[in-house]
């Protein structure tokens, strides 16, 4: 590889702009220059590095494997340059720019979207783009600043994963279902209940619990399987059966009495891990917009977020008995 001369450093900025804009035309518009000028800058950079950085097609532009690594280094250089400018000015300017955030459909709809107005009021110079996607998001390829992930496994090779909220689970059922079918006496009693499970391909779910410190596993006879926790919640509220759900989806329903907490002594172990993680690219100089966003989430959620603010036992709410099982006087 030929030596990268200082004059080539200026071509890193157009390269970063093309990656983040998704096209040469949009990058040129953002930079106030021409598409040809941006294209020549990227070509010079590829020639200097003797590497193909971008995979071009008629429909989209994507990063090559080498391009991903070069992009991460380039972003760090740009952020360090901005930090130098701020230091020279003797003060750090307030957060601004576009903050691109990604998370799942369920978590975004149930919890994150409602927090954004308060964040935007506090930081009016930050524009937020929220993408709700039920799939793994490539931060570099898709230009995401922060992804809120609900996953027990995170590849930490080039990213930072910071916990911003606990992730807990409960068994829940509607009062109508409990009135008709009764409360199961213990985890084993779930085998005779109508269970609603999360999944893609029908029955086959395995529920795991911790009861008195010991692990307990159950394979419920699923009466209904849905690949959406929000849709599963709706079916549960409609009286279809007992569902295992994250508290961020069903906690408010339990607090309001629309749902009952089933077997509160059994602690479910959920499939999405135990923490909501803010995932972002490793960067020595974390952009202010990312830093203040994560701090805001920690402030709003903390160790016990509002969605976990419900009774851990049905005290004060006597569960209805199964019809016909009460004593007669």
PDB file of N, CA, C and O in Angstrom, residues 5 24 28 35 37 86 107 110 115 124 126 128-129 154 166-169 188 204 213 241 247 253 291 300 324:
ATOM      1  N   UNK A   5      -0.526  10.369   2.315  1.00  0.00           N
ATOM      2  CA  UNK A   5       0.053  11.695   2.537  1.00  0.00           C
ATOM      3  C   UNK A   5      -0.952  12.594   3.242  1.00  0.00           C
ATOM      4  O   UNK A   5      -2.173  12.369   3.157  1.00  0.00           O
ATOM      5  N   UNK A  24     -23.718   9.769  -3.451  1.00  0.00           N
ATOM      6  CA  UNK A  24     -22.805  10.851  -3.796  1.00  0.00           C
ATOM      7  C   UNK A  24     -23.565  12.160  -3.967  1.00  0.00           C
ATOM      8  O   UNK A  24     -23.081  13.231  -3.565  1.00  0.00           O
ATOM      9  N   UNK A  28     -22.913  15.483  -1.766  1.00  0.00           N
ATOM     10  CA  UNK A  28     -22.541  16.753  -2.408  1.00  0.00           C
ATOM     11  C   UNK A  28     -23.463  17.877  -1.959  1.00  0.00           C
ATOM     12  O   UNK A  28     -23.024  19.011  -1.715  1.00  0.00           O
ATOM     13  N   UNK A  35     -21.385  16.642  -7.257  1.00  0.00           N
ATOM     14  CA  UNK A  35     -21.264  15.192  -7.186  1.00  0.00           C
ATOM     15  C   UNK A  35     -19.931  14.736  -7.749  1.00  0.00           C
ATOM     16  O   UNK A  35     -19.283  13.830  -7.197  1.00  0.00           O
ATOM     17  N   UNK A  37     -17.097  16.326  -7.754  1.00  0.00           N
ATOM     18  CA  UNK A  37     -16.024  16.641  -6.807  1.00  0.00           C
ATOM     19  C   UNK A  37     -15.954  15.593  -5.692  1.00  0.00           C
ATOM     20  O   UNK A  37     -14.869  15.152  -5.309  1.00  0.00           O
ATOM     21  N   UNK A  86     -13.024  22.790  19.600  1.00  0.00           N
ATOM     22  CA  UNK A  86     -13.714  23.234  20.813  1.00  0.00           C
ATOM     23  C   UNK A  86     -12.719  23.683  21.874  1.00  0.00           C
ATOM     24  O   UNK A  86     -12.928  24.688  22.567  1.00  0.00           O
ATOM     25  N   UNK A 107     -40.367  -2.048  21.731  1.00  0.00           N
ATOM     26  CA  UNK A 107     -39.778  -1.148  22.713  1.00  0.00           C
ATOM     27  C   UNK A 107     -39.917   0.310  22.269  1.00  0.00           C
ATOM     28  O   UNK A 107     -40.194   1.193  23.089  1.00  0.00           O
ATOM     29  N   UNK A 110     -43.688   1.229  22.767  1.00  0.00           N
ATOM     30  CA  UNK A 110     -44.170   1.180  24.148  1.00  0.00           C
ATOM     31  C   UNK A 110     -43.479   2.193  25.045  1.00  0.00           C
ATOM     32  O   UNK A 110     -44.115   2.744  25.956  1.00  0.00           O
ATOM     33  N   UNK A 115     -40.576   9.303  25.245  1.00  0.00           N
ATOM     34  CA  UNK A 115     -39.518  10.065  25.905  1.00  0.00           C
ATOM     35  C   UNK A 115     -38.909  11.138  25.006  1.00  0.00           C
ATOM     36  O   UNK A 115     -38.286  12.085  25.492  1.00  0.00           O
ATOM     37  N   UNK A 124     -32.898  21.424  21.918  1.00  0.00           N
ATOM     38  CA  UNK A 124     -33.616  21.794  20.691  1.00  0.00           C
ATOM     39  C   UNK A 124     -32.766  21.781  19.428  1.00  0.00           C
ATOM     40  O   UNK A 124     -33.312  21.749  18.321  1.00  0.00           O
ATOM     41  N   UNK A 126     -30.810  19.360  18.586  1.00  0.00           N
ATOM     42  CA  UNK A 126     -30.635  17.972  18.149  1.00  0.00           C
ATOM     43  C   UNK A 126     -31.886  17.516  17.411  1.00  0.00           C
ATOM     44  O   UNK A 126     -32.991  17.588  17.936  1.00  0.00           O
ATOM     45  N   UNK A 128     -33.850  14.329  15.798  1.00  0.00           N
ATOM     46  CA  UNK A 128     -33.862  12.881  16.057  1.00  0.00           C
ATOM     47  C   UNK A 128     -34.517  12.144  14.894  1.00  0.00           C
ATOM     48  O   UNK A 128     -35.585  12.534  14.421  1.00  0.00           O
ATOM     49  N   UNK A 129     -33.852  11.095  14.443  1.00  0.00           N
ATOM     50  CA  UNK A 129     -34.432  10.169  13.467  1.00  0.00           C
ATOM     51  C   UNK A 129     -34.514   8.807  14.156  1.00  0.00           C
ATOM     52  O   UNK A 129     -33.483   8.234  14.531  1.00  0.00           O
ATOM     53  N   UNK A 154     -24.067  -9.471  22.458  1.00  0.00           N
ATOM     54  CA  UNK A 154     -23.648  -8.315  21.676  1.00  0.00           C
ATOM     55  C   UNK A 154     -22.194  -8.524  21.254  1.00  0.00           C
ATOM     56  O   UNK A 154     -21.344  -8.859  22.082  1.00  0.00           O
ATOM     57  N   UNK A 166     -33.133  -1.946  33.217  1.00  0.00           N
ATOM     58  CA  UNK A 166     -33.292  -3.394  33.404  1.00  0.00           C
ATOM     59  C   UNK A 166     -34.370  -3.929  32.469  1.00  0.00           C
ATOM     60  O   UNK A 166     -35.262  -3.189  32.039  1.00  0.00           O
ATOM     61  N   UNK A 167     -34.276  -5.204  32.179  1.00  0.00           N
ATOM     62  CA  UNK A 167     -35.258  -5.863  31.324  1.00  0.00           C
ATOM     63  C   UNK A 167     -35.806  -7.051  32.105  1.00  0.00           C
ATOM     64  O   UNK A 167     -35.098  -8.025  32.360  1.00  0.00           O
ATOM     65  N   UNK A 168     -37.068  -6.931  32.516  1.00  0.00           N
ATOM     66  CA  UNK A 168     -37.699  -7.962  33.343  1.00  0.00           C
ATOM     67  C   UNK A 168     -38.931  -8.514  32.628  1.00  0.00           C
ATOM     68  O   UNK A 168     -39.451  -7.907  31.694  1.00  0.00           O
ATOM     69  N   UNK A 169     -39.416  -9.649  33.120  1.00  0.00           N
ATOM     70  CA  UNK A 169     -40.516 -10.348  32.472  1.00  0.00           C
ATOM     71  C   UNK A 169     -41.520 -10.810  33.525  1.00  0.00           C
ATOM     72  O   UNK A 169     -41.165 -11.036  34.686  1.00  0.00           O
ATOM     73  N   UNK A 188     -45.831 -25.701  37.584  1.00  0.00           N
ATOM     74  CA  UNK A 188     -46.311 -26.954  36.997  1.00  0.00           C
ATOM     75  C   UNK A 188     -47.763 -26.841  36.554  1.00  0.00           C
ATOM     76  O   UNK A 188     -48.186 -27.475  35.576  1.00  0.00           O
ATOM     77  N   UNK A 204     -43.686 -24.761  20.516  1.00  0.00           N
ATOM     78  CA  UNK A 204     -42.291 -25.159  20.626  1.00  0.00           C
ATOM     79  C   UNK A 204     -41.524 -24.294  21.602  1.00  0.00           C
ATOM     80  O   UNK A 204     -40.334 -24.497  21.823  1.00  0.00           O
ATOM     81  N   UNK A 213     -34.758 -19.571  44.016  1.00  0.00           N
ATOM     82  CA  UNK A 213     -33.341 -19.695  43.693  1.00  0.00           C
ATOM     83  C   UNK A 213     -32.980 -20.864  42.808  1.00  0.00           C
ATOM     84  O   UNK A 213     -31.810 -21.032  42.450  1.00  0.00           O
ATOM     85  N   UNK A 241     -55.562 -16.094  27.214  1.00  0.00           N
ATOM     86  CA  UNK A 241     -54.768 -16.993  28.043  1.00  0.00           C
ATOM     87  C   UNK A 241     -53.683 -16.253  28.810  1.00  0.00           C
ATOM     88  O   UNK A 241     -53.733 -15.038  28.982  1.00  0.00           O
ATOM     89  N   UNK A 247     -41.901  -6.592  30.974  1.00  0.00           N
ATOM     90  CA  UNK A 247     -42.681  -5.633  31.754  1.00  0.00           C
ATOM     91  C   UNK A 247     -42.843  -4.304  31.027  1.00  0.00           C
ATOM     92  O   UNK A 247     -43.805  -3.575  31.289  1.00  0.00           O
ATOM     93  N   UNK A 253     -50.358  -2.208  32.292  1.00  0.00           N
ATOM     94  CA  UNK A 253     -51.632  -2.930  32.350  1.00  0.00           C
ATOM     95  C   UNK A 253     -51.832  -3.560  33.730  1.00  0.00           C
ATOM     96  O   UNK A 253     -52.942  -3.562  34.268  1.00  0.00           O
ATOM     97  N   UNK A 291     -23.860  11.316  23.882  1.00  0.00           N
ATOM     98  CA  UNK A 291     -23.645  11.311  25.327  1.00  0.00           C
ATOM     99  C   UNK A 291     -24.875  11.815  26.080  1.00  0.00           C
ATOM    100  O   UNK A 291     -25.330  11.193  27.044  1.00  0.00           O
ATOM    101  N   UNK A 300     -34.227   9.059  32.971  1.00  0.00           N
ATOM    102  CA  UNK A 300     -35.653   8.775  32.885  1.00  0.00           C
ATOM    103  C   UNK A 300     -35.998   7.359  33.350  1.00  0.00           C
ATOM    104  O   UNK A 300     -37.073   7.136  33.915  1.00  0.00           O
ATOM    105  N   UNK A 324     -67.503 -22.173  40.124  1.00  0.00           N
ATOM    106  CA  UNK A 324     -67.944 -23.468  40.624  1.00  0.00           C
ATOM    107  C   UNK A 324     -67.069 -24.077  41.685  1.00  0.00           C
ATOM    108  O   UNK A 324     -67.371 -25.137  42.179  1.00  0.00           O
TER     109      UNK A 324
END
